[in-house]
Amino acid sequence: MSTVPIAGPRRLAPVSRWYAAAWVYLVCFAAVQVAYALLAPHAQAALVTWASTSVANLERDPVGCLAVSAFVTGGGVATLATWLPVIALGMFGANRAVGGWRLVVVCAAGHVVGTLVSEGIVAWRVGSGALPASYLHLIDVGPSYVVVSAVVVALLCAPAAWRVLALIDLLVLVFVARIFAGLPGLDVAAVGHLTAIVTAVAIVLAMRFTRWSRDLPRRDRSGT
């Protein structure tokens, strides 16, 4: 009678460590969409307005809106079929490549810097009279700055198979979601995505060529 080895805690530990940050973000994102769907319409609108990283909200409660906006889409459960695979393709490869805390640093920086630069341009244009004051209250929510930051990590650091998936993710974001549409006109989202990508590239380069690169999760020769 043959026996099948069962993966014990020691065998499962590296796997959970490789993907913990990605799973946490994915689960939290899904939970927020479900919770949003359970709210009454007026409560949904209030949540999106509060979570938006508009200039007005950034002046009033920067920490709150920056933290929550990365989990809110304004679409509820209907957006899960679209966003979950997009998040997973970038996040899991990036998490496997650099570990959890480095991934959190890169994604948080991309999200924060992308938001501050794009909304800062809006504030400057409103102040100069190029845009009406209503632009200070734009609805600006979603996980895309986090996702593009993770995609950068996967493209630059992950094993070959994960890089291919990250490239597919990026192509979908660029040509289907059109994340750079409106860039010549300084569209908020387009500027934010470009800034998040540049920020992520800079941090990844810092990780690869400084002491941050020590003890990065090792890859086996199969690229998994």
Coordinates of C-alpha atoms in Angstrom, one line a residue:
M1 CA 0.0 0.0 0.0
S2 CA 1.5 3.3 -1.1
T3 CA 1.3 6.4 0.8
V4 CA 0.9 10.0 -0.4
P5 CA 3.1 12.5 1.4
I6 CA 1.1 15.3 2.9
A7 CA 2.5 18.8 3.0
G8 CA 3.2 19.7 6.6
P9 CA 3.5 23.1 8.2
R10 CA 7.1 23.5 7.2
R11 CA 6.4 22.8 3.5
L12 CA 3.4 25.1 3.5
A13 CA 5.2 28.0 5.3
P14 CA 7.3 29.1 2.4
V15 CA 4.3 29.2 0.1
S16 CA 2.2 31.2 2.5
R17 CA 5.2 33.6 3.0
W18 CA 5.7 34.1 -0.8
Y19 CA 2.1 35.1 -1.4
A20 CA 0.8 36.4 1.9
A21 CA 0.7 40.1 1.0
A22 CA -1.0 39.4 -2.3
W23 CA -3.7 37.2 -0.7
V24 CA -4.3 39.8 2.0
Y25 CA -4.8 42.6 -0.5
L26 CA -7.0 40.4 -2.8
V27 CA -9.2 39.2 0.1
C28 CA -9.6 42.7 1.5
F29 CA -10.4 44.1 -1.9
A30 CA -13.1 41.5 -2.5
A31 CA -14.5 42.0 1.0
V32 CA -14.9 45.7 0.4
Q33 CA -16.7 45.1 -2.9
V34 CA -19.2 42.8 -1.1
A35 CA -19.7 45.2 1.7
Y36 CA -20.2 48.0 -0.8
A37 CA -22.9 46.0 -2.6
L38 CA -24.8 45.6 0.7
L39 CA -25.1 49.3 1.3
A40 CA -28.0 51.4 0.3
P41 CA -27.4 53.6 -2.8
H42 CA -27.0 56.8 -0.7
A43 CA -24.5 55.1 1.5
Q44 CA -22.6 53.8 -1.5
A45 CA -22.3 57.3 -2.9
A46 CA -21.2 58.6 0.5
L47 CA -18.5 56.0 0.8
V48 CA -17.1 56.7 -2.7
T49 CA -17.2 60.5 -2.0
W50 CA -15.4 60.0 1.3
A51 CA -12.8 57.5 -0.1
S52 CA -12.0 59.6 -3.2
T53 CA -8.5 61.0 -3.2
S54 CA -9.7 64.4 -4.5
V55 CA -7.8 67.6 -3.7
A56 CA -10.5 68.5 -1.2
N57 CA -10.3 65.1 0.6
L58 CA -6.5 65.1 0.6
E59 CA -6.5 68.5 2.3
R60 CA -9.1 67.3 4.9
D61 CA -8.2 63.7 5.6
P62 CA -5.2 62.5 3.5
V63 CA -4.5 59.3 5.5
G64 CA -8.1 58.0 5.4
C65 CA -8.8 58.6 1.8
L66 CA -5.4 57.3 0.6
A67 CA -5.8 54.1 2.6
V68 CA -9.4 53.4 1.6
S69 CA -9.4 54.5 -2.0
A70 CA -7.1 51.6 -3.0
F71 CA -9.9 49.2 -2.1
V72 CA -13.0 51.0 -3.4
T73 CA -14.1 51.0 -7.1
G74 CA -17.7 52.2 -6.9
G75 CA -18.8 49.2 -8.7
G76 CA -19.3 46.6 -6.0
V77 CA -19.4 42.9 -6.7
A78 CA -19.9 43.4 -10.4
T79 CA -16.3 44.7 -10.6
L80 CA -14.8 41.5 -9.0
A81 CA -14.8 39.5 -12.3
T82 CA -12.8 42.3 -13.9
W83 CA -10.4 43.3 -11.1
L84 CA -9.6 40.0 -9.3
P85 CA -7.7 38.5 -12.3
V86 CA -6.0 41.8 -13.0
I87 CA -4.9 42.1 -9.4
A88 CA -3.8 38.5 -9.1
L89 CA -1.7 38.5 -12.3
G90 CA 0.5 41.4 -11.0
M91 CA 0.4 40.8 -7.3
F92 CA 1.3 37.1 -6.9
G93 CA 4.3 37.3 -9.2
A94 CA 5.6 40.4 -7.5
N95 CA 5.0 38.9 -4.0
R96 CA 6.9 35.8 -5.0
A97 CA 9.8 37.8 -6.4
V98 CA 10.5 40.3 -3.6
G99 CA 8.5 39.2 -0.5
G100 CA 5.7 40.8 1.3
W101 CA 7.0 43.9 3.0
R102 CA 9.0 45.0 -0.1
L103 CA 5.8 44.6 -2.2
V104 CA 3.8 46.6 0.3
V105 CA 6.5 49.4 0.2
V106 CA 6.5 49.6 -3.6
C107 CA 2.7 49.5 -4.0
A108 CA 2.0 52.0 -1.2
A109 CA 4.6 54.4 -2.6
G110 CA 3.2 54.0 -6.1
H111 CA -0.3 54.6 -4.9
V112 CA 0.6 57.6 -2.7
V113 CA 3.0 59.3 -5.0
G114 CA 0.8 58.7 -8.0
T115 CA -2.2 60.2 -6.2
L116 CA -0.3 63.2 -4.8
V117 CA 1.3 64.1 -8.2
S118 CA -1.8 63.8 -10.2
E119 CA -4.1 65.6 -7.8
G120 CA -1.3 68.2 -7.2
I121 CA -1.4 69.0 -10.9
V122 CA -5.2 69.4 -10.6
A123 CA -4.8 71.8 -7.6
W124 CA -2.2 73.8 -9.6
R125 CA -4.4 74.0 -12.7
V126 CA -7.5 75.0 -10.6
G127 CA -5.4 77.7 -8.9
S128 CA -4.1 79.0 -12.2
G129 CA -7.7 79.2 -13.6
A130 CA -7.1 76.4 -16.2
L131 CA -9.8 74.2 -14.5
P132 CA -13.0 75.0 -12.7
A133 CA -13.1 74.7 -8.9
S134 CA -15.4 71.6 -9.2
Y135 CA -12.2 69.6 -10.2
L136 CA -11.1 69.9 -6.5
H137 CA -13.9 67.3 -5.8
L138 CA -13.2 64.7 -8.4
I139 CA -14.1 61.1 -7.7
D140 CA -10.7 59.3 -7.8
V141 CA -10.8 55.8 -6.4
G142 CA -9.6 52.3 -7.4
P143 CA -6.8 49.8 -7.1
S144 CA -5.0 50.6 -10.4
Y145 CA -2.1 52.5 -9.0
V146 CA -1.4 49.6 -6.6
V147 CA -1.8 47.1 -9.5
V148 CA 0.6 48.9 -11.9
S149 CA 3.2 49.2 -9.2
A150 CA 3.0 45.4 -8.5
V151 CA 3.2 44.7 -12.3
V152 CA 6.4 46.7 -12.4
V153 CA 7.9 44.6 -9.6
A154 CA 6.8 41.4 -11.4
L155 CA 8.2 42.5 -14.7
L156 CA 11.6 43.5 -13.3
C157 CA 12.1 40.8 -10.6
A158 CA 9.9 37.8 -11.0
P159 CA 10.7 34.4 -12.7
A160 CA 10.0 34.2 -16.4
A161 CA 6.6 32.7 -16.2
W162 CA 5.4 35.4 -13.8
R163 CA 6.9 38.1 -16.1
V164 CA 4.9 36.8 -19.0
L165 CA 1.7 37.0 -16.9
A166 CA 2.6 40.5 -15.7
L167 CA 3.2 41.6 -19.3
I168 CA -0.2 40.3 -20.2
D169 CA -1.6 42.2 -17.3
L170 CA 0.1 45.4 -18.4
L171 CA -1.1 45.1 -22.0
V172 CA -4.7 44.6 -20.7
L173 CA -4.3 47.7 -18.6
V174 CA -2.9 49.8 -21.4
F175 CA -5.0 48.7 -24.3
V176 CA -8.2 47.6 -22.7
A177 CA -8.5 49.7 -19.6
R178 CA -6.6 52.5 -21.4
I179 CA -4.8 53.7 -18.3
F180 CA -2.9 56.3 -20.2
A181 CA -5.8 57.7 -22.1
G182 CA -5.8 61.5 -21.7
L183 CA -2.1 61.7 -20.7
P184 CA -1.4 64.6 -23.1
G185 CA -4.2 66.6 -21.5
L186 CA -2.9 65.8 -18.0
D187 CA -5.8 63.5 -17.2
V188 CA -5.7 62.7 -13.5
A189 CA -5.8 58.9 -13.9
A190 CA -3.3 58.8 -16.7
V191 CA -0.8 61.0 -14.9
G192 CA -1.3 59.0 -11.7
H193 CA -0.6 55.7 -13.5
L194 CA 2.5 57.0 -15.1
T195 CA 3.8 58.4 -11.9
A196 CA 3.0 55.2 -10.0
I197 CA 5.0 53.2 -12.6
V198 CA 8.0 55.6 -12.5
T199 CA 7.9 55.4 -8.7
A200 CA 7.8 51.7 -8.7
V201 CA 10.7 51.4 -11.1
A202 CA 12.8 53.7 -9.0
I203 CA 12.2 51.7 -5.8
V204 CA 12.8 48.4 -7.5
L205 CA 16.1 49.6 -8.8
A206 CA 17.0 50.8 -5.3
M207 CA 16.1 47.4 -4.0
R208 CA 18.2 45.6 -6.6
F209 CA 21.3 47.7 -6.2
T210 CA 21.4 48.5 -2.5
R211 CA 21.4 46.5 0.7
W212 CA 17.6 46.1 0.3
S213 CA 18.4 43.3 -2.2
R214 CA 19.8 41.1 0.6
D215 CA 17.7 38.1 1.6
L216 CA 15.3 38.4 -1.3
P217 CA 13.2 35.2 -1.7
R218 CA 15.2 32.7 -3.7
R219 CA 13.8 31.2 -6.9
D220 CA 14.5 27.6 -7.8
R221 CA 15.7 26.8 -11.3
S222 CA 12.3 26.0 -12.6
G223 CA 11.3 29.7 -12.1
T224 CA 8.5 29.0 -9.6

